[in-house]
PDB file of C-alpha atoms in Angstrom:
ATOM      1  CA  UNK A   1       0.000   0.000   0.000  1.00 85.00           C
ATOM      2  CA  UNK A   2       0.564   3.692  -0.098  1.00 88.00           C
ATOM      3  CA  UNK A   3      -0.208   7.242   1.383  1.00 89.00           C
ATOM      4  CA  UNK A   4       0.405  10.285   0.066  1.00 91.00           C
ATOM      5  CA  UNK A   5       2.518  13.243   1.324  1.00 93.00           C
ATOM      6  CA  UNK A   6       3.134  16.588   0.602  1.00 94.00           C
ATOM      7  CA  UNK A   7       5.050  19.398   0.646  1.00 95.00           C
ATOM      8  CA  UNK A   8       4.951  22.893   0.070  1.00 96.00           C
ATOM      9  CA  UNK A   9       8.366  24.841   0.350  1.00 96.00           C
ATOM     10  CA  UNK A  10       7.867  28.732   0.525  1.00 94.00           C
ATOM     11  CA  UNK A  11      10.566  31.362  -0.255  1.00 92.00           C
ATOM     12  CA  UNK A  12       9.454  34.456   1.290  1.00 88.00           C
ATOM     13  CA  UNK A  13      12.010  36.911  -0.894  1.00 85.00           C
ATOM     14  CA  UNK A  14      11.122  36.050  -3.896  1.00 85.00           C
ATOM     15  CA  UNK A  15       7.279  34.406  -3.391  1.00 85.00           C
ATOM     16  CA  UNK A  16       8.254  30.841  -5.161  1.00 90.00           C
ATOM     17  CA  UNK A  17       6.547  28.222  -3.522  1.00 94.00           C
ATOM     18  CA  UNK A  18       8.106  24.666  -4.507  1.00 94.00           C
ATOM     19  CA  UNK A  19       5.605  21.909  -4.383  1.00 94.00           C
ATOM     20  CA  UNK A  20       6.183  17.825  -4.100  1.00 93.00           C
ATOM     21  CA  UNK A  21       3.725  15.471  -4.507  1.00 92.00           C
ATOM     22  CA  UNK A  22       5.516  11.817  -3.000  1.00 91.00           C
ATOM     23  CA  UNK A  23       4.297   8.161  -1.887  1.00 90.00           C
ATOM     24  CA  UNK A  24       5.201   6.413   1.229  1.00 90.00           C
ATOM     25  CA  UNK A  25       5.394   2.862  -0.222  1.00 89.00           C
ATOM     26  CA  UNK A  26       5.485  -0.315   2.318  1.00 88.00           C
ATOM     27  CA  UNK A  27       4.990  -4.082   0.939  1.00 88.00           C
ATOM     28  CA  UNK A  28       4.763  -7.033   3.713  1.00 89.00           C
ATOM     29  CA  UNK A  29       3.845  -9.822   1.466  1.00 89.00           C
ATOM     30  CA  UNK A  30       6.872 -11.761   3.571  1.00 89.00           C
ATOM     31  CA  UNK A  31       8.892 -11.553  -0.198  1.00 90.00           C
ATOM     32  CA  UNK A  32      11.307  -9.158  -0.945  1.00 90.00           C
ATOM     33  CA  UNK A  33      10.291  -7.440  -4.437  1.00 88.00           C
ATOM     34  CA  UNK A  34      13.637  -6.891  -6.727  1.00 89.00           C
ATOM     35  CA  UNK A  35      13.200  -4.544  -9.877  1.00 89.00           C
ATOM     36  CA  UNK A  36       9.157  -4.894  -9.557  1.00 88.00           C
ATOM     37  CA  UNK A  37       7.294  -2.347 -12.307  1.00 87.00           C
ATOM     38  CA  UNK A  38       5.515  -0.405  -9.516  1.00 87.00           C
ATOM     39  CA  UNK A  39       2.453   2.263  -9.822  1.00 87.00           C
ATOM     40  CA  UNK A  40       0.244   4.182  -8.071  1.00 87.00           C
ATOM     41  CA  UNK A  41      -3.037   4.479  -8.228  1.00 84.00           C
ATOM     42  CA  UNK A  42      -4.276   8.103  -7.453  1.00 81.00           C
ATOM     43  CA  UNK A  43      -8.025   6.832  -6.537  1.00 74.00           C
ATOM     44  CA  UNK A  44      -9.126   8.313  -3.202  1.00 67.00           C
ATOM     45  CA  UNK A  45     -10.927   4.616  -2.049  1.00 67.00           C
ATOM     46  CA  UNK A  46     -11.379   6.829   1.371  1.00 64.00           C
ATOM     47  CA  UNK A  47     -13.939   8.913  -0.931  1.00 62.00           C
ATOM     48  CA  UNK A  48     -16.410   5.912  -2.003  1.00 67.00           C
ATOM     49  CA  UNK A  49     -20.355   6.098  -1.150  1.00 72.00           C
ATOM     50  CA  UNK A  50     -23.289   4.166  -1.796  1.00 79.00           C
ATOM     51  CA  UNK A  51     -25.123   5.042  -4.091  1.00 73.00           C
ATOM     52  CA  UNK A  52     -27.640   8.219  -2.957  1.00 73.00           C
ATOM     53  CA  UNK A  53     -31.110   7.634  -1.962  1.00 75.00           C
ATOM     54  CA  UNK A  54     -33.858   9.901  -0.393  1.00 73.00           C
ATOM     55  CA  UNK A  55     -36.641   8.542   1.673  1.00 72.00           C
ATOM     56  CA  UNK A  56     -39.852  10.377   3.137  1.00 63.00           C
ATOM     57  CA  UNK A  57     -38.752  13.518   5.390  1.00 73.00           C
ATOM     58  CA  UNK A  58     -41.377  14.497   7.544  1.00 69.00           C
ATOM     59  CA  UNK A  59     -41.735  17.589   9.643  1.00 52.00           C
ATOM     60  CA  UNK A  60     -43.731  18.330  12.584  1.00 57.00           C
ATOM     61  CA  UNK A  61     -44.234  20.494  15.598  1.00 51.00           C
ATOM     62  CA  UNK A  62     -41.987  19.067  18.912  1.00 52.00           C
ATOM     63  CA  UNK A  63     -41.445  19.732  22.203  1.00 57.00           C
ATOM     64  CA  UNK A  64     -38.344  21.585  22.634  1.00 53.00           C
ATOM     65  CA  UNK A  65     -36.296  20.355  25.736  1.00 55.00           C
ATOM     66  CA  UNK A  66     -35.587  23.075  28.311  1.00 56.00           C
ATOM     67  CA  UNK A  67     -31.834  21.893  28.824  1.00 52.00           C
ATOM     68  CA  UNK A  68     -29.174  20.825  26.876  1.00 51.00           C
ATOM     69  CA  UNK A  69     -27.924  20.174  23.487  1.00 47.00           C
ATOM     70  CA  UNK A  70     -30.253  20.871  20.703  1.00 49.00           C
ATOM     71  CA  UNK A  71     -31.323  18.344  18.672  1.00 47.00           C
ATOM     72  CA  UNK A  72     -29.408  17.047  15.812  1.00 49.00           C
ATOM     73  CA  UNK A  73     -31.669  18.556  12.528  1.00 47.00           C
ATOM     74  CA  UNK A  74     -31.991  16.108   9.926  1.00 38.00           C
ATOM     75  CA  UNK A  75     -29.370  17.642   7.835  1.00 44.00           C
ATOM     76  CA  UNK A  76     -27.069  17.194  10.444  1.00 48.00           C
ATOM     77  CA  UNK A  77     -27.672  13.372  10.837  1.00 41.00           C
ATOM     78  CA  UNK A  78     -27.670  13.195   6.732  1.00 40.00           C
ATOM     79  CA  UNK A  79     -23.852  14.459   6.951  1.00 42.00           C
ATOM     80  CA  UNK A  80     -22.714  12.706   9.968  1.00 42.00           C
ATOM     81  CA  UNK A  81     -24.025   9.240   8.378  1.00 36.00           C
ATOM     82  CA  UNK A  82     -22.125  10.103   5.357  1.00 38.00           C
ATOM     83  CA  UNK A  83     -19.076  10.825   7.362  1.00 40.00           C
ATOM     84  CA  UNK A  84     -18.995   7.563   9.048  1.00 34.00           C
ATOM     85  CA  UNK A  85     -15.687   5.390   8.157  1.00 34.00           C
ATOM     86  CA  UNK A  86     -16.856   2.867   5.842  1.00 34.00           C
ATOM     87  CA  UNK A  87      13.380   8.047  -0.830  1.00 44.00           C
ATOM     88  CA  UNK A  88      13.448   9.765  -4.304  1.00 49.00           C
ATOM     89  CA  UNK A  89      13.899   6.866  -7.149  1.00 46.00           C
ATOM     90  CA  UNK A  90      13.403   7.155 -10.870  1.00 52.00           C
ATOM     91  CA  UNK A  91      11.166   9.168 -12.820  1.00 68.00           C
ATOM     92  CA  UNK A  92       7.382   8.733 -12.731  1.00 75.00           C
ATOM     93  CA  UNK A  93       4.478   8.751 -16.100  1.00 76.00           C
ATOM     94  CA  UNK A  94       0.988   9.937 -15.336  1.00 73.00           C
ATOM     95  CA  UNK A  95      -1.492   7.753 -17.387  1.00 74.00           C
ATOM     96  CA  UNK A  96      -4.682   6.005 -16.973  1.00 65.00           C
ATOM     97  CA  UNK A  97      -8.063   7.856 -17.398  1.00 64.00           C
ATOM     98  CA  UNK A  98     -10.425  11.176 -15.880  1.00 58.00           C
ATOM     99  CA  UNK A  99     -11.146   8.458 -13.517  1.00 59.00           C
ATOM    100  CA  UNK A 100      -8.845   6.508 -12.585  1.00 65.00           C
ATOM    101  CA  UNK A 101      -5.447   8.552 -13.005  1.00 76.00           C
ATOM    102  CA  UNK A 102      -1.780   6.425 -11.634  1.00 82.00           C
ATOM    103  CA  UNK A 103       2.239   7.427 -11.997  1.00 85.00           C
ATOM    104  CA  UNK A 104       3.848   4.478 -13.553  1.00 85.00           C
ATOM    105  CA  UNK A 105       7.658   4.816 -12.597  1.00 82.00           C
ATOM    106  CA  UNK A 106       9.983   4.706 -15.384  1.00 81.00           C
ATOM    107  CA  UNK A 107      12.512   2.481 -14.021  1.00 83.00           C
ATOM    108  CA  UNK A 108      12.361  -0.737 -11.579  1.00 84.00           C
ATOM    109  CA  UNK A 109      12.451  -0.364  -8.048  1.00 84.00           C
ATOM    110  CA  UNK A 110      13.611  -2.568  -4.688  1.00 86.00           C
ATOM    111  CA  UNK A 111      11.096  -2.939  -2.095  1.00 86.00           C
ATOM    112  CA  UNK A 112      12.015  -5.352   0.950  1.00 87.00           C
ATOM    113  CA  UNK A 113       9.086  -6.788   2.903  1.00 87.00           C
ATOM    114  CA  UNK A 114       8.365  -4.923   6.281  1.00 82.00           C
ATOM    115  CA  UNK A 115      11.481  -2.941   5.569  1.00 74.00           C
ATOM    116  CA  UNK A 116      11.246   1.023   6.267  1.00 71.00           C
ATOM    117  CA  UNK A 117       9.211   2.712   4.041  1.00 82.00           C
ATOM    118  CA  UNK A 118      10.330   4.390   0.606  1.00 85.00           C
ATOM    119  CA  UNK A 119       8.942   7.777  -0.293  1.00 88.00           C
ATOM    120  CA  UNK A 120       9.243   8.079  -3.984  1.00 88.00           C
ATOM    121  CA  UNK A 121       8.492  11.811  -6.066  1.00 89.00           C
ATOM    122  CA  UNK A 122       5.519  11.825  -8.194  1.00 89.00           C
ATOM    123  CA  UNK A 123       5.728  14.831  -8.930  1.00 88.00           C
ATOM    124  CA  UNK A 124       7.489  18.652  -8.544  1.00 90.00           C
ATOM    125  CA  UNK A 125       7.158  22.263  -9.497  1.00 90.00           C
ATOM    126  CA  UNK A 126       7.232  25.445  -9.106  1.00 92.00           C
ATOM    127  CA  UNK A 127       4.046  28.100  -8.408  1.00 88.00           C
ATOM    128  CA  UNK A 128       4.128  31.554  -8.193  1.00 84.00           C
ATOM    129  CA  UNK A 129       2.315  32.508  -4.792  1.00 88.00           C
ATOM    130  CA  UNK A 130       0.530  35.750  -3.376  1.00 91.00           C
ATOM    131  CA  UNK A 131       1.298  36.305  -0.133  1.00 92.00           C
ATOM    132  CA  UNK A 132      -0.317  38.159   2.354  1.00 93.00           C
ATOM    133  CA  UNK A 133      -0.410  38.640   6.549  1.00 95.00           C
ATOM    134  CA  UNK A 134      -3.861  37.845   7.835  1.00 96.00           C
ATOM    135  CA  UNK A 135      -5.036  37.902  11.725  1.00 95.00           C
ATOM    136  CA  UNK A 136      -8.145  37.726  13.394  1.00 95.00           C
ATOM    137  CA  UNK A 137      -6.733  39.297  16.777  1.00 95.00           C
ATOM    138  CA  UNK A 138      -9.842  38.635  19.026  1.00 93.00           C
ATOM    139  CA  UNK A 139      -9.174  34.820  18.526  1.00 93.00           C
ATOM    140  CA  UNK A 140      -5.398  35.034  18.597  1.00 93.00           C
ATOM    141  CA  UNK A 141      -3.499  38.246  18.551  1.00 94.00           C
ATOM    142  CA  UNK A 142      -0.828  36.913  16.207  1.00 95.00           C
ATOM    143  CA  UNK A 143      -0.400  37.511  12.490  1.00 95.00           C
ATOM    144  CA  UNK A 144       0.111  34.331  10.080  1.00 95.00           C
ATOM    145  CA  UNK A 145       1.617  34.516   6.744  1.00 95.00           C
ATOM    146  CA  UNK A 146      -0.569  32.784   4.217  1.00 94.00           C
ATOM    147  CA  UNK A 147       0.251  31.952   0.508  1.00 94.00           C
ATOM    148  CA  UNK A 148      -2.218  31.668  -1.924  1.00 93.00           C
ATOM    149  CA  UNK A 149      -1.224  29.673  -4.802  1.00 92.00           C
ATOM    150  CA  UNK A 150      -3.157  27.041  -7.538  1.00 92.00           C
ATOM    151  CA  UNK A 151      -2.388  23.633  -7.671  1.00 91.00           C
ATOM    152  CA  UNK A 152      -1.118  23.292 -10.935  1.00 87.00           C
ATOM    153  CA  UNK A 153      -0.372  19.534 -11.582  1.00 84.00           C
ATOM    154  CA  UNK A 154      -2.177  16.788 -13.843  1.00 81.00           C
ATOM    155  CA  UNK A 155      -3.811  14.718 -11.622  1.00 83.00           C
ATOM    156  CA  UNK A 156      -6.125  14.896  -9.068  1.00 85.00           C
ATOM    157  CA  UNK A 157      -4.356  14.147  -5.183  1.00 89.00           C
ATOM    158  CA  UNK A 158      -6.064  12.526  -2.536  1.00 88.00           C
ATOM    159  CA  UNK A 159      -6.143  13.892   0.854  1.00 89.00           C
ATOM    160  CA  UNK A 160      -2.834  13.707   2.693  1.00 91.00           C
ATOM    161  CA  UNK A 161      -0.775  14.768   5.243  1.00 93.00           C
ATOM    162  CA  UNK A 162       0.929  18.010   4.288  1.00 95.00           C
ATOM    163  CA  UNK A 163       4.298  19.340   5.224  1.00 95.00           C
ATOM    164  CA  UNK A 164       5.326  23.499   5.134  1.00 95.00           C
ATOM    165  CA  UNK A 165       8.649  24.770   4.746  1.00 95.00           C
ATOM    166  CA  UNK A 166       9.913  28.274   5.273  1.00 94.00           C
ATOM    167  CA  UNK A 167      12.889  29.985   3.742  1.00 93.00           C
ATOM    168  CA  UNK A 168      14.078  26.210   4.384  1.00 91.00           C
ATOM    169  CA  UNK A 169      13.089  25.065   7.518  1.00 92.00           C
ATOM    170  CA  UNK A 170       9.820  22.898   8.589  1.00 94.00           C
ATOM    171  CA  UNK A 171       7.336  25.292  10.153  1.00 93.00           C
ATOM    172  CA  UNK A 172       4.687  23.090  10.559  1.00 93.00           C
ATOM    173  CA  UNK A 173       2.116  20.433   8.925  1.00 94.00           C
ATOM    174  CA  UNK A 174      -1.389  19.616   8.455  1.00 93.00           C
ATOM    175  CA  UNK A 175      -3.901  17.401   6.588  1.00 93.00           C
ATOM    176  CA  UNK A 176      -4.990  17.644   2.731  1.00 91.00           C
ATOM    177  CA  UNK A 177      -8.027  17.800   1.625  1.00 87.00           C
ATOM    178  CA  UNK A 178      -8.364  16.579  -1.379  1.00 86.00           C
ATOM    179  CA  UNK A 179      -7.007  18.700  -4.098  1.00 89.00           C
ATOM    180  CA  UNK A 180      -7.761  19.384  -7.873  1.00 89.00           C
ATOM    181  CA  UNK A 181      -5.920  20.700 -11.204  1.00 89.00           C
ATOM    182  CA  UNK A 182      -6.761  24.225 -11.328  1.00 91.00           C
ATOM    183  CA  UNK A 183      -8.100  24.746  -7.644  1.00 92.00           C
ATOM    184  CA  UNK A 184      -7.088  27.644  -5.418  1.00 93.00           C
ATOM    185  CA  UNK A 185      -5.615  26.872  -2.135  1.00 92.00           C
ATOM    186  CA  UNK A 186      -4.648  29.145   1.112  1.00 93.00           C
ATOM    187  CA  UNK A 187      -1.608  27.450   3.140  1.00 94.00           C
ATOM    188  CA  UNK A 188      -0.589  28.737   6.170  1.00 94.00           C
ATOM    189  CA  UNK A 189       3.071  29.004   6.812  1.00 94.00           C
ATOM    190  CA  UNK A 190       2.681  30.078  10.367  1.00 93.00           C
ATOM    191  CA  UNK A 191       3.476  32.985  12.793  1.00 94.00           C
ATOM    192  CA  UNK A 192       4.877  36.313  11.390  1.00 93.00           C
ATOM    193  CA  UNK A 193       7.220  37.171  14.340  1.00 92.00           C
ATOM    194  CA  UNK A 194       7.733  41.068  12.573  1.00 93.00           C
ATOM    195  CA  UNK A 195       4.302  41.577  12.894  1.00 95.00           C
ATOM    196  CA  UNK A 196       2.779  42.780  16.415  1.00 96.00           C
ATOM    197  CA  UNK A 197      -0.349  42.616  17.243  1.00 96.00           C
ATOM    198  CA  UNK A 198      -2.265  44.106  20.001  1.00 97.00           C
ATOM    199  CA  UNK A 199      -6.269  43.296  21.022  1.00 96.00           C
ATOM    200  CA  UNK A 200      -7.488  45.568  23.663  1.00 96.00           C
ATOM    201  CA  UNK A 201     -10.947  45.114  24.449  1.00 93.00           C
ATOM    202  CA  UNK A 202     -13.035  47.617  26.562  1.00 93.00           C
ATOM    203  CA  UNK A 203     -14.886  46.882  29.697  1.00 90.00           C
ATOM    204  CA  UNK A 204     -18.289  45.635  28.775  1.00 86.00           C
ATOM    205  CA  UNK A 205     -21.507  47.336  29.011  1.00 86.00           C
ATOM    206  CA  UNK A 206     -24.805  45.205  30.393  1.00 82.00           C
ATOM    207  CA  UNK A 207     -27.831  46.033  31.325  1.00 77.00           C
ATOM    208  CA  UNK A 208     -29.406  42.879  31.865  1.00 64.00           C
ATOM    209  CA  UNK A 209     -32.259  43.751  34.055  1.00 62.00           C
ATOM    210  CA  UNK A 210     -34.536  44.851  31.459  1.00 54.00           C
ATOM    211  CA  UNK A 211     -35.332  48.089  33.236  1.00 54.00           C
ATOM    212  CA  UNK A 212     -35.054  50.129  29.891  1.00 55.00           C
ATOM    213  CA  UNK A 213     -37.453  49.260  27.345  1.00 63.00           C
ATOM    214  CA  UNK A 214     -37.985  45.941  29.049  1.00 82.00           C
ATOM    215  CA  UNK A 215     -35.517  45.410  26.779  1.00 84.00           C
ATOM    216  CA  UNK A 216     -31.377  43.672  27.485  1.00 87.00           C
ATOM    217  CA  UNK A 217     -29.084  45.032  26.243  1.00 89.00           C
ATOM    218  CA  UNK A 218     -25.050  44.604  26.013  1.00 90.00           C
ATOM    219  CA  UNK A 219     -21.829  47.007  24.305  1.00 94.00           C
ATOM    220  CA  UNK A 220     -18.613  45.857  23.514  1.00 93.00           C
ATOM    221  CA  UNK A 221     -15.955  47.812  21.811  1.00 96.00           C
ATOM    222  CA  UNK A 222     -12.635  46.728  21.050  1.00 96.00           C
ATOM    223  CA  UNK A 223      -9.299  48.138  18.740  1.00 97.00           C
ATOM    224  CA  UNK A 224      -6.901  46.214  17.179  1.00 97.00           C
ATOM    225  CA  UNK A 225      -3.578  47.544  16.344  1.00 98.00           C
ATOM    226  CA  UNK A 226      -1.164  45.874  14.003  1.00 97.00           C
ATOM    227  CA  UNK A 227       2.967  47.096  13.176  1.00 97.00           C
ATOM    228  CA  UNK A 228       5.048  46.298  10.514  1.00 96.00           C
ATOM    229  CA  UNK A 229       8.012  45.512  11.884  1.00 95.00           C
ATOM    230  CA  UNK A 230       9.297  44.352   8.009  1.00 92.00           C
ATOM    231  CA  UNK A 231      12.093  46.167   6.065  1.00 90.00           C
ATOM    232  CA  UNK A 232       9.475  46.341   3.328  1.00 90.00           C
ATOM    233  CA  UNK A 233       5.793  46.533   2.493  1.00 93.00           C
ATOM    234  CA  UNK A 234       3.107  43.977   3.704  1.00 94.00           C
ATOM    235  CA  UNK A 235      -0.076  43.283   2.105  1.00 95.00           C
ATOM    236  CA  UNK A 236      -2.258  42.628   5.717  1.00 96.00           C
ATOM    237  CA  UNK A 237      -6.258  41.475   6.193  1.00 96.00           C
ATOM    238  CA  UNK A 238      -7.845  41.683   9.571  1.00 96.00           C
ATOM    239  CA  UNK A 239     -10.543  39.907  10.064  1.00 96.00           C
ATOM    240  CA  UNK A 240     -12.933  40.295  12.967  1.00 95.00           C
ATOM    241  CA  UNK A 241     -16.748  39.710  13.449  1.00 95.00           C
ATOM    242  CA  UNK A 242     -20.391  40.787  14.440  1.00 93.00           C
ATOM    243  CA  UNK A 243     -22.872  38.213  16.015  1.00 91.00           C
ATOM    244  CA  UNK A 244     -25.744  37.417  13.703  1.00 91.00           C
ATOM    245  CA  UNK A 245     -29.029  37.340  15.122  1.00 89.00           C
ATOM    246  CA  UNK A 246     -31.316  34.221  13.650  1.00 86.00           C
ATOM    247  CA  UNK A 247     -34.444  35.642  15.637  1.00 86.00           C
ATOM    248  CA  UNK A 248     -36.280  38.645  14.584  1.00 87.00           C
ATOM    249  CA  UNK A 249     -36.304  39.588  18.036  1.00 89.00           C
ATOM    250  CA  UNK A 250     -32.926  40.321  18.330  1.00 90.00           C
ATOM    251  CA  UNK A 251     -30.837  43.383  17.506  1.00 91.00           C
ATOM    252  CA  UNK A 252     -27.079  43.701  16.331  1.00 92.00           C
ATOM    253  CA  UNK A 253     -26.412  47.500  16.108  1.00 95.00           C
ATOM    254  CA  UNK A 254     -22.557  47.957  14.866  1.00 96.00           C
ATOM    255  CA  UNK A 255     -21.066  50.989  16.372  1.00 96.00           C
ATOM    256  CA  UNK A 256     -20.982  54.453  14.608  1.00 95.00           C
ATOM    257  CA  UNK A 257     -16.814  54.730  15.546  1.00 95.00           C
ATOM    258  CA  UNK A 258     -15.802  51.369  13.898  1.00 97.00           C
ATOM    259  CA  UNK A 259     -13.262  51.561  11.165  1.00 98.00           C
ATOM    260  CA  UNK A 260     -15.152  50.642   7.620  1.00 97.00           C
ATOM    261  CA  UNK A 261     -14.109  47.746   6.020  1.00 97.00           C
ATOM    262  CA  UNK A 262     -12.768  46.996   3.210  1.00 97.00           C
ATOM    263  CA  UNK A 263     -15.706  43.898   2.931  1.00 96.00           C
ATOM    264  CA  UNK A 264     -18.392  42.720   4.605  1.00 95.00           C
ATOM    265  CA  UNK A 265     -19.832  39.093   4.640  1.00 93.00           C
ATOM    266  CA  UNK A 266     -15.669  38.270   3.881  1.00 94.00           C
ATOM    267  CA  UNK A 267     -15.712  34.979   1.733  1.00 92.00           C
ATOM    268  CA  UNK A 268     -19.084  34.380   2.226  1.00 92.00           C
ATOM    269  CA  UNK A 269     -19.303  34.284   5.502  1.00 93.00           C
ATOM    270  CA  UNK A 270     -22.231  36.511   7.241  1.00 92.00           C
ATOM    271  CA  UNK A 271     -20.936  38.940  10.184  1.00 93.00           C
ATOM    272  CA  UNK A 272     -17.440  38.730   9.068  1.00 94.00           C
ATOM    273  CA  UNK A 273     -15.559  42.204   8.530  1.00 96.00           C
ATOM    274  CA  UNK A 274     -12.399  42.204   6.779  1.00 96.00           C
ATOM    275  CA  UNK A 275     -10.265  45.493   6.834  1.00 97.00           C
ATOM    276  CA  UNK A 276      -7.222  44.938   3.998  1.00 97.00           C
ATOM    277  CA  UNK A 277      -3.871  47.456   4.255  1.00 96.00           C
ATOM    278  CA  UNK A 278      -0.310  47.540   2.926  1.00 96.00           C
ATOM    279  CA  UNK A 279       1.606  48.763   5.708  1.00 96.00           C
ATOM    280  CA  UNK A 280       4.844  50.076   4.667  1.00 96.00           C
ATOM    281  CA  UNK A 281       8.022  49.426   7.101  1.00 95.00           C
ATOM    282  CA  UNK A 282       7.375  50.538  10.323  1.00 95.00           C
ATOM    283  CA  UNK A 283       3.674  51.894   9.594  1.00 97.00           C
ATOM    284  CA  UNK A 284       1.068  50.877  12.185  1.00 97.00           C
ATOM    285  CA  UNK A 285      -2.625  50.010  11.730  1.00 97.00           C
ATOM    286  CA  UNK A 286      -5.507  50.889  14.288  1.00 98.00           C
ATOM    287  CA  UNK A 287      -8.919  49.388  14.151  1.00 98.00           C
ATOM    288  CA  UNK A 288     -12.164  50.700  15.967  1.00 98.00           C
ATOM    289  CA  UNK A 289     -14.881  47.487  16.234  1.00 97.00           C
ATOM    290  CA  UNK A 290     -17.854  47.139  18.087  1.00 96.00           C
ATOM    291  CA  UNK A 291     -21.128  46.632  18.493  1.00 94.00           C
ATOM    292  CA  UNK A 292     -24.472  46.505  20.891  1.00 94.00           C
ATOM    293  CA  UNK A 293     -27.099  43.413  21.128  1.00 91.00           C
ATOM    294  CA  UNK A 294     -30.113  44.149  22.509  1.00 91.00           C
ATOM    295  CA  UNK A 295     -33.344  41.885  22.989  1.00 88.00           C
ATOM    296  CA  UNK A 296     -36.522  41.293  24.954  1.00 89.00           C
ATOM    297  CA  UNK A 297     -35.895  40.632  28.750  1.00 86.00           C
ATOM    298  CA  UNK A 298     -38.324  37.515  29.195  1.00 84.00           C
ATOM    299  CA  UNK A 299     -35.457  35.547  26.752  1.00 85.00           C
ATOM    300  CA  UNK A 300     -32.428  34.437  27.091  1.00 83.00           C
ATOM    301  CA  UNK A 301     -30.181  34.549  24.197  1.00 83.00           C
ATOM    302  CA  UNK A 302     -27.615  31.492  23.241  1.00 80.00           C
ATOM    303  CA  UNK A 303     -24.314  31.531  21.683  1.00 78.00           C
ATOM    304  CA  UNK A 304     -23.066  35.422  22.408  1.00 70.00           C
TER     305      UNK A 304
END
């Protein structure tokens, strides 16, 4: 058998990014293999489902329970059943069809039985990457350089563990989703120590007796301040966000001193500000963000 691995080797000068596709081969068949044709097969098997069916959904009015987790919705269930688990050597060919893609290696290969494993290349490039800073300070006040770059090789790569490289060292790794020819990808090649970041969030505001308006009501206000500490120019996204009220009930004012963003509803996401910069060497980068939630004092209000 095989797995795949991956790496992606960033140099933060010039904004290469050097990309290796390789398989971790093992045999234990108890027989050495000496100059064996080998290929691999670049079907995700880890991917197969049954074939899709619907049945009758029915909806109806229910109790709801007065404590603890809400119930799954059938959605939910839907995705959660479909969830459930069911060194270097020669060159390498990709052949085979749109569905069922392999690298045949050029050459023979030695493969002992239960012998360490031999990672073999599939694959290498390079890709021209955009880089950028992005933070989200009230999670984490750090600032992580990201590269966004698209995946430009023939064949189709099954999810995978994924190593990153900076300026040549190993900064980290992660897991692969599944990746196609063409597709856009943001990989995070961890902490940008020249960038400081600072979160300072005000005192909150409550008024949780309902004495005005019978109405609760709660302010927060925070800023956000971010320094280039680079010899040149960064391109830098904050991201930070509102609550968003599912209940007509309920009120999200945002504050008339934040700083505008640059977009709202960032990727698609609803309540998500994103404020985008270049901040020269040495420039600094102040953000106003806040917001009051107000709603009727007989209710209680979840997830805020």
């Amino acid at each position: 058998g095989w797995t795949p691995l991956y790496e992606a080797e960033l140099n933060t000068k010039s904004g290469q990014l050097f990309w290796r596709t390789r398989a971790v081969v093992r045999q234990q068949t108890g027989e050495d293999w000496s100059a064996v044709r080998l290929s691999v097969a670049m079907t995700d098997r880890a991917s197969w489902r049954p074939v899709p069916e619907l049945s009758t959904w029915q909806i109806g009015f229910v109790d709801m329970p007065k404590a603890g987790a809400a119930p799954d919705t059938y959605l939910e269930q839907a995705v959660r059943a479909l969830a459930a688990p069911m060194m270097d050597t020669a060159p390498v060919e990709l052949v085979g069809s749109a569905y069922a893609l392999r690298f045949d290696l050029v050459e023979p290969v030695n493969l002992g039985s239960g012998t360490d494993d031999q990672v073999i290349t599939l694959e290498s490039f390079e890709m021209v990457s955009k880089l950028s800073v992005r933070t989200a300070p009230r999670l984490l006040p750090v600032a992580v350089l990201v590269a966004e770059v698209v995946y430009e090789g023939e064949a189709a790569l099954p999810a995978g563990r994924l190593l990153f490289f900076r300026d040549g060292q190993q900064v980290g790794s992660s897991h692969l989703q599944s990746l196609m020819p063409e597709q856009s990808v943001l990989l995070s090649f961890g902490v940008d120590p020249l960038l400081e970041v600072e979160y300072r969030l005000a005192p909150e505001k409550r008024d949780e007796r309902g004495l005005i308006g019978r109405h609760k009501k709660v302010e927060r206000q925070a800023v956000m301040t971010i320094v280039n500490r680079h010899e040149q120019d960064i391109d830098l996204v904050v991201l930070d966000q509102l609550p968003v009220a599912r209940d007509a009930d309920i009120s999200v004012t945002p504050s008339s001193s934040n700083t505008p963003p640059s977009q709202r509803n960032f990727d698609g996401h609803e309540g998500v500000w994103a404020w985008s910069r270049t901040l020269k060497p040495g420039a600094s980068f102040q953000i106003d963000f806040g917001y009051t939630v107000t709603w009727p004092a007989d209710k209680n209000v979840s997830g805020f």
